[in-house]
CSV table of C-alpha atoms in Angstrom, one decimal:
chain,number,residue,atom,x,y,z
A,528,UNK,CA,63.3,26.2,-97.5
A,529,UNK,CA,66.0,28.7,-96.7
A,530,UNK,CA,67.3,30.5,-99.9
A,531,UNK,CA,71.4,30.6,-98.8
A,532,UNK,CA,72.0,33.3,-101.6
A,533,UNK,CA,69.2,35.5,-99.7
A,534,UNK,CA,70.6,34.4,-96.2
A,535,UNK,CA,74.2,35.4,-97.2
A,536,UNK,CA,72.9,38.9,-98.8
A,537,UNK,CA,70.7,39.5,-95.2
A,538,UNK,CA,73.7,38.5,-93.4
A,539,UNK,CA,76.3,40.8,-95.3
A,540,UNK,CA,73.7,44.1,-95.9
A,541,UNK,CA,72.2,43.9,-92.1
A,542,UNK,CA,74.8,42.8,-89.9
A,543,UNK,CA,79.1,43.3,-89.4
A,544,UNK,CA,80.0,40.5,-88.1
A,545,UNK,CA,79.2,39.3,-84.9
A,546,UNK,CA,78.5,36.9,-82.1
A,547,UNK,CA,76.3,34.8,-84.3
A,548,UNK,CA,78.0,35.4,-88.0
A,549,UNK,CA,81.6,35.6,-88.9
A,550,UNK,CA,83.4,35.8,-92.7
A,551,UNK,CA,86.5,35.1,-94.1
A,552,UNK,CA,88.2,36.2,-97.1
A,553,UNK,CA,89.2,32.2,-97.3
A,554,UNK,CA,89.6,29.2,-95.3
A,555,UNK,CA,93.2,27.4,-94.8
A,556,UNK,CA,93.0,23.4,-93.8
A,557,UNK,CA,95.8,22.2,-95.2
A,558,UNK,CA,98.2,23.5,-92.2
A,559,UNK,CA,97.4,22.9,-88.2
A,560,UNK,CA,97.5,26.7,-88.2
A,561,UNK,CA,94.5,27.2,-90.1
A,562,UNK,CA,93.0,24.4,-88.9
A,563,UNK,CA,93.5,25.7,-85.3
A,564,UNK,CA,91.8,29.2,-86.3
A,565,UNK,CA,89.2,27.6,-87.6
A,566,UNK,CA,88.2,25.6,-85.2
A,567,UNK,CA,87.8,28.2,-82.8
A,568,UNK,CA,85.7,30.1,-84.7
A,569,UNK,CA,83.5,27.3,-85.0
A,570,UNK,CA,84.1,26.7,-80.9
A,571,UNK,CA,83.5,30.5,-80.2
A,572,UNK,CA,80.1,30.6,-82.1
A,573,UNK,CA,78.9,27.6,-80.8
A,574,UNK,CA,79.3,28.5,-77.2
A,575,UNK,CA,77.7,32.4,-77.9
A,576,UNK,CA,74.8,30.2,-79.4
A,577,UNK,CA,73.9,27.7,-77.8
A,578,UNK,CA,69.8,28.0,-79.1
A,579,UNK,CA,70.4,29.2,-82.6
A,580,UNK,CA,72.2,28.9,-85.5
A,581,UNK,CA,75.7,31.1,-86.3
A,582,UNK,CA,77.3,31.4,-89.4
A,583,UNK,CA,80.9,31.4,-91.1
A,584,UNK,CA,80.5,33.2,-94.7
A,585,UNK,CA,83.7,32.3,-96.9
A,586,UNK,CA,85.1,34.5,-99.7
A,587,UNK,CA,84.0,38.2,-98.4
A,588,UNK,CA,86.1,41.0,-98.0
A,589,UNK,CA,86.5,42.2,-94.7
A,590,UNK,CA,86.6,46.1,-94.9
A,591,UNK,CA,83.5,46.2,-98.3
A,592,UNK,CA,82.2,43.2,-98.1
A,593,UNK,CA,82.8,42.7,-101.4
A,594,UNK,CA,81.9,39.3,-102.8
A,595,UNK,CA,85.6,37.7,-104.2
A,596,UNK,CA,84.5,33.9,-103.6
A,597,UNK,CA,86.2,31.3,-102.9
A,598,UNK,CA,87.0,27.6,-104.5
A,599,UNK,CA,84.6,24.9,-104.5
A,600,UNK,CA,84.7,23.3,-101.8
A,601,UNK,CA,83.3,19.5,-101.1
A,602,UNK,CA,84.6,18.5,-98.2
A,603,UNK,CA,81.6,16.5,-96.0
A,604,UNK,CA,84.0,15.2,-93.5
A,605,UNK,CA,84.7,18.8,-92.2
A,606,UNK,CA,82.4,17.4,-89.5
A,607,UNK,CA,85.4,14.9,-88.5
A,608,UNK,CA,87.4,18.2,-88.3
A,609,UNK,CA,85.9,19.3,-85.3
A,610,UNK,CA,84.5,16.0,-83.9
A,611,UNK,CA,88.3,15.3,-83.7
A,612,UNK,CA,89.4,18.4,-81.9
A,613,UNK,CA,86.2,19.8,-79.8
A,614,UNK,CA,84.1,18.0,-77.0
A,615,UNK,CA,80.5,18.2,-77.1
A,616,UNK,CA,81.0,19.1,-80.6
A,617,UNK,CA,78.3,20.9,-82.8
A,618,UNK,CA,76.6,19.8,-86.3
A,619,UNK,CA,78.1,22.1,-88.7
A,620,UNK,CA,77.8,22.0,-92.5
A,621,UNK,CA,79.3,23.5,-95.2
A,622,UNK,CA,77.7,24.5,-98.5
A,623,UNK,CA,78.7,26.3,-102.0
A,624,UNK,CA,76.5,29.4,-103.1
A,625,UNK,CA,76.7,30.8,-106.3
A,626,UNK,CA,76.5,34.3,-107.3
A,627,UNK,CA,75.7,35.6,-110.8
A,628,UNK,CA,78.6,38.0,-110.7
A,629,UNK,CA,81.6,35.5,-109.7
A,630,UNK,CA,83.4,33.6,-112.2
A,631,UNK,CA,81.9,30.5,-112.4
A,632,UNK,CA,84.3,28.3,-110.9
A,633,UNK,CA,83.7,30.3,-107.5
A,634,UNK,CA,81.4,30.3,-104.8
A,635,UNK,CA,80.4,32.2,-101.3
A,636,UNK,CA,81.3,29.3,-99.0
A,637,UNK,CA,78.8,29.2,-96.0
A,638,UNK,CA,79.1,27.4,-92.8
A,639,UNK,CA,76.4,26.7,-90.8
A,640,UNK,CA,77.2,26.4,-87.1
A,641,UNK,CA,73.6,24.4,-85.9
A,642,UNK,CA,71.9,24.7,-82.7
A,643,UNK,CA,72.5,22.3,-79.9
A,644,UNK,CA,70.0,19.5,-78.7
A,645,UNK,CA,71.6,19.8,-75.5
A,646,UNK,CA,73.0,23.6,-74.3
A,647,UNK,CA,76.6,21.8,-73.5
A,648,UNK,CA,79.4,24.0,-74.5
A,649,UNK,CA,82.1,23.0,-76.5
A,650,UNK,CA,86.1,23.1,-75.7
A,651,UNK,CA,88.9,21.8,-76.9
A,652,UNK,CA,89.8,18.1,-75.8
A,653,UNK,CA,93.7,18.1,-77.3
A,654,UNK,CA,96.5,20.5,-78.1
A,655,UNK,CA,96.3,22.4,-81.9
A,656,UNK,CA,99.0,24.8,-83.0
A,657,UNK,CA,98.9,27.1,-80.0
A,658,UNK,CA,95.5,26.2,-78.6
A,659,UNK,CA,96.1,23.9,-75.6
A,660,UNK,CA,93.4,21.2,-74.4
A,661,UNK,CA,90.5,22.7,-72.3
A,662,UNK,CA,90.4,25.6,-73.6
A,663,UNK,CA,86.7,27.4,-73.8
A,664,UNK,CA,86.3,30.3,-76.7
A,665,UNK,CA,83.4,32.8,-76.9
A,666,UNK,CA,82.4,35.7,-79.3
A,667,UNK,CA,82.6,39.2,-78.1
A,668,UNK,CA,81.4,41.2,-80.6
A,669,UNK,CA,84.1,40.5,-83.8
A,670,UNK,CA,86.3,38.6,-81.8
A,671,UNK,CA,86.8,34.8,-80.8
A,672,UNK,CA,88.4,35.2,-77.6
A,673,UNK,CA,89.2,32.4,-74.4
A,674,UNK,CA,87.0,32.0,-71.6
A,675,UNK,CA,87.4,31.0,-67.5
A,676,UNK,CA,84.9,29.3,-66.2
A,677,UNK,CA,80.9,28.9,-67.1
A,678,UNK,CA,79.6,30.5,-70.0
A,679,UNK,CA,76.0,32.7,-70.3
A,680,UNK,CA,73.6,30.6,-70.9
A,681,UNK,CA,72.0,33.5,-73.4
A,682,UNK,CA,69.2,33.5,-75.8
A,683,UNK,CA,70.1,36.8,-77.0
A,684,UNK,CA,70.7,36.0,-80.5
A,685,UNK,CA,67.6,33.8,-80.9
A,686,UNK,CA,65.2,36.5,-82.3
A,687,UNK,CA,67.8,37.8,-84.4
A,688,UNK,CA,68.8,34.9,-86.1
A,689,UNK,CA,65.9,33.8,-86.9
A,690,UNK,CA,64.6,36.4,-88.2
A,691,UNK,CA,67.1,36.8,-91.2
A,692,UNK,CA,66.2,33.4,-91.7
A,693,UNK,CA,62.6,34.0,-92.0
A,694,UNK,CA,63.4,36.1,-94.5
A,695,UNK,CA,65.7,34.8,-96.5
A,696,UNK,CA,62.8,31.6,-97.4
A,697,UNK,CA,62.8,30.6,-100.8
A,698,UNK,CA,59.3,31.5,-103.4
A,699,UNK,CA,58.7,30.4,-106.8
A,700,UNK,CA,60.4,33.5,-108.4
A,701,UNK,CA,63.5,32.6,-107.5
A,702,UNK,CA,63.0,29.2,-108.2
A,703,UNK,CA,61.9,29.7,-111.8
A,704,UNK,CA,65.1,32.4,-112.3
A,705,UNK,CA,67.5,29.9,-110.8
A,706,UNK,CA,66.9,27.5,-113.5
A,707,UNK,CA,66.6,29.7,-115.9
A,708,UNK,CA,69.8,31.3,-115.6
A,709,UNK,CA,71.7,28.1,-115.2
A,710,UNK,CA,70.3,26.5,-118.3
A,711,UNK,CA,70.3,29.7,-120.9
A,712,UNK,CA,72.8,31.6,-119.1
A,713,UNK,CA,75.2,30.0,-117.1
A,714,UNK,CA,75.4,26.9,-119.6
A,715,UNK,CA,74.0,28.2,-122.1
A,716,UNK,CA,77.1,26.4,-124.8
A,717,UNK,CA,77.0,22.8,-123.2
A,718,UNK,CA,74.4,20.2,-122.8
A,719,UNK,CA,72.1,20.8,-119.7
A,720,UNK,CA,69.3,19.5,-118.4
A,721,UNK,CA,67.1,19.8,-114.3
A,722,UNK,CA,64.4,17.5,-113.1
A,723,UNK,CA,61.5,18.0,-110.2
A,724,UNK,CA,61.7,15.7,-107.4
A,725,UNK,CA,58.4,15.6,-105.0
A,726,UNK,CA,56.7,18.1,-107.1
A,727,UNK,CA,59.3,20.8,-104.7
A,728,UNK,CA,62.8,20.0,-105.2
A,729,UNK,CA,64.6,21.7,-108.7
A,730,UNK,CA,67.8,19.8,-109.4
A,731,UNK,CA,70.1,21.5,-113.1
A,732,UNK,CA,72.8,19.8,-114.3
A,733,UNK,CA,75.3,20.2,-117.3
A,734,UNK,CA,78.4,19.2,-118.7
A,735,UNK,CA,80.3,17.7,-121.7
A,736,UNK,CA,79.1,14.5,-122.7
A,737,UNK,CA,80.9,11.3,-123.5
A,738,UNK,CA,79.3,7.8,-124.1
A,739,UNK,CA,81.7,4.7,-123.5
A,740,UNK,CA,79.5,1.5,-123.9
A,741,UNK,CA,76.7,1.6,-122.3
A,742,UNK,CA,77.6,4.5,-119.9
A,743,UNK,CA,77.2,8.2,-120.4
A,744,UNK,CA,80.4,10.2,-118.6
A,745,UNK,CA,79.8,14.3,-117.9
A,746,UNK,CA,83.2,16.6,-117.8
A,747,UNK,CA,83.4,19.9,-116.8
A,748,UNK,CA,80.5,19.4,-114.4
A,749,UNK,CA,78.6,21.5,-112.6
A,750,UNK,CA,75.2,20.2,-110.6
A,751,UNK,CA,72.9,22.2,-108.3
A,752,UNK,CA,69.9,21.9,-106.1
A,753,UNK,CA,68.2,25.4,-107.5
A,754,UNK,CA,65.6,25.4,-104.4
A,755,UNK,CA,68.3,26.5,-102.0
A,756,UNK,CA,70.9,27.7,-104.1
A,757,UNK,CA,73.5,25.3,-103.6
A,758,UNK,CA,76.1,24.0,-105.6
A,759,UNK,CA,76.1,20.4,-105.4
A,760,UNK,CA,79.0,19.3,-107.4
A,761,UNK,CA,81.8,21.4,-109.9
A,762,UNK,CA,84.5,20.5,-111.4
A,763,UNK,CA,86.8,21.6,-114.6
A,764,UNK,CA,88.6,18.0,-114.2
A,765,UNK,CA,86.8,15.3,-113.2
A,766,UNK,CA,84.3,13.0,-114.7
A,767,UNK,CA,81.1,11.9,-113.5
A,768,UNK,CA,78.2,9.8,-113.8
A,769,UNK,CA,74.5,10.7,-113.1
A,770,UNK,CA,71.4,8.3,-112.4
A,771,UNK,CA,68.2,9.2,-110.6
A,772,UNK,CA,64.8,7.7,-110.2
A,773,UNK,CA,61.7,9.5,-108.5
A,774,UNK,CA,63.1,9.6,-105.2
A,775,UNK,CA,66.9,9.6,-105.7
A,776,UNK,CA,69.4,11.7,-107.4
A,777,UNK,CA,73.3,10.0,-107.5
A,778,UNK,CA,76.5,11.5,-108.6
A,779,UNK,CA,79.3,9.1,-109.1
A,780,UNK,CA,82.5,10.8,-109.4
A,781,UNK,CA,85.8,9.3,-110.9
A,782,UNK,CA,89.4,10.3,-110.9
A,783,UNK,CA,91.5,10.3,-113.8
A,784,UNK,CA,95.2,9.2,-112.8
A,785,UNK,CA,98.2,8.8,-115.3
A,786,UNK,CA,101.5,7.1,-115.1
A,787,UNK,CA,103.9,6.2,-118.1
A,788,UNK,CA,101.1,8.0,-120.4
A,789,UNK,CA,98.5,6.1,-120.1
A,790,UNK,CA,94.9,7.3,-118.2
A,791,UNK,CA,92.4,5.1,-116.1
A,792,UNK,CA,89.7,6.2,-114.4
A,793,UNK,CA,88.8,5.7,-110.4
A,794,UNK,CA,85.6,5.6,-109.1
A,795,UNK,CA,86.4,7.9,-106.0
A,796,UNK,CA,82.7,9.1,-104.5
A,797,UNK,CA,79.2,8.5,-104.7
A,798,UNK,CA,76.6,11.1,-103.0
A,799,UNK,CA,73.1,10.2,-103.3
A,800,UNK,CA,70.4,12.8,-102.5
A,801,UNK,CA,67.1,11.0,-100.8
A,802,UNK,CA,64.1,13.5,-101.1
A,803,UNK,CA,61.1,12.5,-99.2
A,804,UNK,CA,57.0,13.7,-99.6
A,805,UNK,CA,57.5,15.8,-96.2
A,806,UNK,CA,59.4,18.3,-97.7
A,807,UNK,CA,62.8,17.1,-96.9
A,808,UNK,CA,65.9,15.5,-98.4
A,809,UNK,CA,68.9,13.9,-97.2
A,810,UNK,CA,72.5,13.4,-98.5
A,811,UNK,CA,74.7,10.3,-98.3
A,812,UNK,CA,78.1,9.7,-99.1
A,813,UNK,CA,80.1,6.5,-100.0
A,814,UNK,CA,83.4,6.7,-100.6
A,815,UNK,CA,84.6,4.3,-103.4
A,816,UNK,CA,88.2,4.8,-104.0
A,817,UNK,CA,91.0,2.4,-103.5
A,818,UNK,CA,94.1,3.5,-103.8
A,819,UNK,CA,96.3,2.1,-107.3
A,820,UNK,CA,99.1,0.4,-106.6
A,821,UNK,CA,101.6,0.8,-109.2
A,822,UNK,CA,105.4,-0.5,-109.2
A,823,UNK,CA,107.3,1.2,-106.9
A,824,UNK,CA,110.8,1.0,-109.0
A,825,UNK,CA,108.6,3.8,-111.6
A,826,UNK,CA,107.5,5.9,-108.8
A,827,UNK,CA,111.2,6.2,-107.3
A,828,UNK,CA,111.5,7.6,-110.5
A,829,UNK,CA,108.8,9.6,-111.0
A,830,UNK,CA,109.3,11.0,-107.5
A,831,UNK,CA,112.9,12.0,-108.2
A,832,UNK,CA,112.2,14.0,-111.6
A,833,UNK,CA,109.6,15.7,-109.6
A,834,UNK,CA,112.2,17.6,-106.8
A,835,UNK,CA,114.0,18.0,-109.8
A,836,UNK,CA,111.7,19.6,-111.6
A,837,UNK,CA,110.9,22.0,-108.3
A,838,UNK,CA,114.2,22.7,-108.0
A,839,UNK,CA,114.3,24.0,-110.6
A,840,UNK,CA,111.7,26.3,-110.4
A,841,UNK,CA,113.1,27.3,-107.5
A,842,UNK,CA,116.1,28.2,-109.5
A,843,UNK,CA,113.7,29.9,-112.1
A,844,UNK,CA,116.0,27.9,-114.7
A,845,UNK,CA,113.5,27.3,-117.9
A,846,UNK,CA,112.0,24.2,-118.3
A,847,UNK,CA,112.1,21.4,-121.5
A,848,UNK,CA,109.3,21.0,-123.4
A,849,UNK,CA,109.4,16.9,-122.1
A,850,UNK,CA,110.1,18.8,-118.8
A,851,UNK,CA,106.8,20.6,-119.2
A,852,UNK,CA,104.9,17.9,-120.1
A,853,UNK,CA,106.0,16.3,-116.0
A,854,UNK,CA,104.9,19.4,-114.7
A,855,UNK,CA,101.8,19.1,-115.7
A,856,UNK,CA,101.4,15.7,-114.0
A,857,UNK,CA,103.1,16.2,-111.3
A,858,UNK,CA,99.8,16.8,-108.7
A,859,UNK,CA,98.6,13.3,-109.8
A,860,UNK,CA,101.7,11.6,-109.6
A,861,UNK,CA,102.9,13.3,-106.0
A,862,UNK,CA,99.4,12.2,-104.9
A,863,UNK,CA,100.2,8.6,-106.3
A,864,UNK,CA,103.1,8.4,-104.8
A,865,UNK,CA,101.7,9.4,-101.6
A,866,UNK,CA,99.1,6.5,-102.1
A,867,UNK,CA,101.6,4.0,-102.7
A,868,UNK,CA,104.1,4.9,-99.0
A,869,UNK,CA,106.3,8.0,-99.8
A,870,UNK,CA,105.0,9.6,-96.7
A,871,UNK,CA,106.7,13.4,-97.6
A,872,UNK,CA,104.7,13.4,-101.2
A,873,UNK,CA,101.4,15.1,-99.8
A,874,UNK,CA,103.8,17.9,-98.2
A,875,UNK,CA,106.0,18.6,-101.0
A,876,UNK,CA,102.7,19.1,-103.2
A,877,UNK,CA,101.4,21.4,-100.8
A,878,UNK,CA,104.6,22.8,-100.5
A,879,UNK,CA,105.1,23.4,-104.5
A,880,UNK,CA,101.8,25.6,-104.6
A,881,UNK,CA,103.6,28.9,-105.4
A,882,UNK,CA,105.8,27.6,-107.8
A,883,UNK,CA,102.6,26.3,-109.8
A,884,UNK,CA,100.6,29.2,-109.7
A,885,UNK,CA,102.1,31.0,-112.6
A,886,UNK,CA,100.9,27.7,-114.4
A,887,UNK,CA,96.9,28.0,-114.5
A,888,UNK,CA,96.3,24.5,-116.1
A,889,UNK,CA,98.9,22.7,-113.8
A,890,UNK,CA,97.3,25.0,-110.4
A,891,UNK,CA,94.0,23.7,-111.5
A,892,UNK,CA,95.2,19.9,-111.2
A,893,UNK,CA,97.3,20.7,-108.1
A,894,UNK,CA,93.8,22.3,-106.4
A,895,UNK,CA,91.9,18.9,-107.6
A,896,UNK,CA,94.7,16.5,-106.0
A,897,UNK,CA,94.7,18.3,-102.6
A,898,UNK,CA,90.6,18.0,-102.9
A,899,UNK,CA,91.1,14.4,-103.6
A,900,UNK,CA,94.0,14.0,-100.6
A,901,UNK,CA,92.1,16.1,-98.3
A,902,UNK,CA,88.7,14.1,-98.7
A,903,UNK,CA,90.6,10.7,-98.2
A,904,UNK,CA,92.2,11.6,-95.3
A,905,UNK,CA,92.4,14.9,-92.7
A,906,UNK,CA,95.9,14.9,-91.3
A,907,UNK,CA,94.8,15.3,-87.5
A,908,UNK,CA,98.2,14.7,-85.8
């Protein structure tokens, strides 16, 4: 098993970047913009590597390569992303790494570009911000550039790439460290605890407990499969529930939504992790939410105090203490109100991001309603 901490490190300490690795300080999806550059990034590294992996590594610094991270980031329908936008699209994933020195709600994003089963290059099947349809991309050196006719059909990278892979494979040492550090460390205040799966696979998990019934709820979660380094699950917000059995290991998230001051919880997603006796595991994700409808007379309402209260931020004109207190829900109750048919709600939350930065609670809860709004739906028009 491939170590991604290692294979990040290799990539960053052996190699600028490339024709088979790119990084970025962060990723932008919420505007066709940064959707655009992204996919052809993804387009350009696919065609220069057509019989290897390449790699996107998110949260670097581009002149030191210093590690900043990024946010969390839990997004499995990326894939849709560039299935939507590219023909003859490639497998990509995207996975959270943890490093000892960030904070711990930030990671190294890393995006792994796969190998094709069949050497077809990719291109663009319809218009993106300034990208039009048919267009080829291809790394030269650094940069992602368009391409006229056929491309190279080159192995050049092969050896390369796998060779940093070969070296970045996992041992028992870091194994044993990686739960070590996440229990007496990391977590070393809340309640923790990791399990084995196939006598291989090292699974820690901790958070805040909470026991309603029958069921046990986790808070401030944070879940990771220790063998490859990758952060599973974290959040500062949201509530989960974990079950597992010899073969499986399920995370059942819920969303806490408010309106008129009272709190219910949403099932939203389930992942499931399958590990099998040959060494290898599987993920699958269900997607539970649906949507609450709630009178629409109320959210007129609540919609209305919200541009007020934006205005006035915008007019830097101090807020009420009861005017605080809307602030703070206004990401869940934008994103309710864009659940229940007002259309310009997702866009006036995005929009509102600078005015609630200065607010670190209230950014917090505006970055957990974009993850929410973003995993329901991309908006591919």
């Amino acid at each position: 098993m491939i170590n991604r901490r290692l294979l990040i490190k290799n990539l960053l300490a052996n190699h600028d970047e490339s024709s088979f690795y790119d990084k970025k300080r962060q990723l932008n999806l919420h505007t066709k913009e940064g959707k655009a550059k992204f996919l052809k990034h993804i387009c350009a590294l696919s065609n220069s590597n057509l019989f290897n992996n390449s790699y996107i590594v998110v949260g670097v610094e581009d002149q030191d390569n210093e590690l900043i991270g990024d946010d969390f980031f839990d997004d499995s329908r990326i894939q849709n992303l560039v299935n939507a936008y590219l023909e003859n699209p490639p497998e990509i994933q995207y996975e959270n790494v943890p490093f000892p020195n960030l904070p711990k709600d930030k990671v190294i994003g890393l995006v792994t570009i796969k190998k094709k089963k069949k050497p077809l290059p990719s291109y663009f099947k319809k218009n993106i911000y300034t990208i039009v349809a048919h267009t080829k991309y291809i790394r030269i050196g650094s940069n992602s550039i368009p391409l006229e006719g056929p491309i190279n059909q080159s192995k050049l990278n092969k050896e390369t790439v796998v060779g940093i892979e070969n070296i970045s494979r996992n041992n028992i040492a870091y194994t044993l460290d990686g739960v070590l550090d996440f229990i007496n460390v990391r977590h070393k205040d809340i309640w923790s605890k990791h399990k084995v799966f196939k006598e291989l696979f090292v699974i820690c998990w901790a958070g805040i407990q909470k026991k309603v019934g029958d069921t046990t709820y986790l808070s401030r979660v944070d879940i990771e499969l220790i063998n490859e380094q990758i952060k599973l699950f974290y959040s500062a917000l949201d509530v989960v529930t974990i079950a597992y059995d010899a073969h499986t290991f399920t995370i059942t998230e819920f969303v806490p939504l408010e309106v008129n001051k009272t709190t219910n919880y949403f099932p939203f997603e389930q992942q499931t992790l399958h590990f099998f006796d040959n060494g290898f595991y599987k993920i699958e994700r269900k997607m539970l939410f649906e949507p609450p409808v709630f009178d629409k007379k109320t959210l007129h309402h609540i919609y209305n105090t919200n541009q007020a209260l934006l205005k006035k931020l915008t007019n830097q004109i101090t807020l009420t203490p009861s005017e605080i207190k809307d602030l703070e829900n206004m990401p869940a109750t934008f994103m309710i109100c864009y659940f229940n048919g007002f259309d310009e709600a997702k866009q006036k939350l995005i929009d509102a991001k600078q005015l609630l930065k200065p607010f670190p609670a209230i950014y917090l809860s505006f970055k957990e309603s974009l993850r929410i709004l973003r995993k329901m739906k991309y908006d591919l028009g």
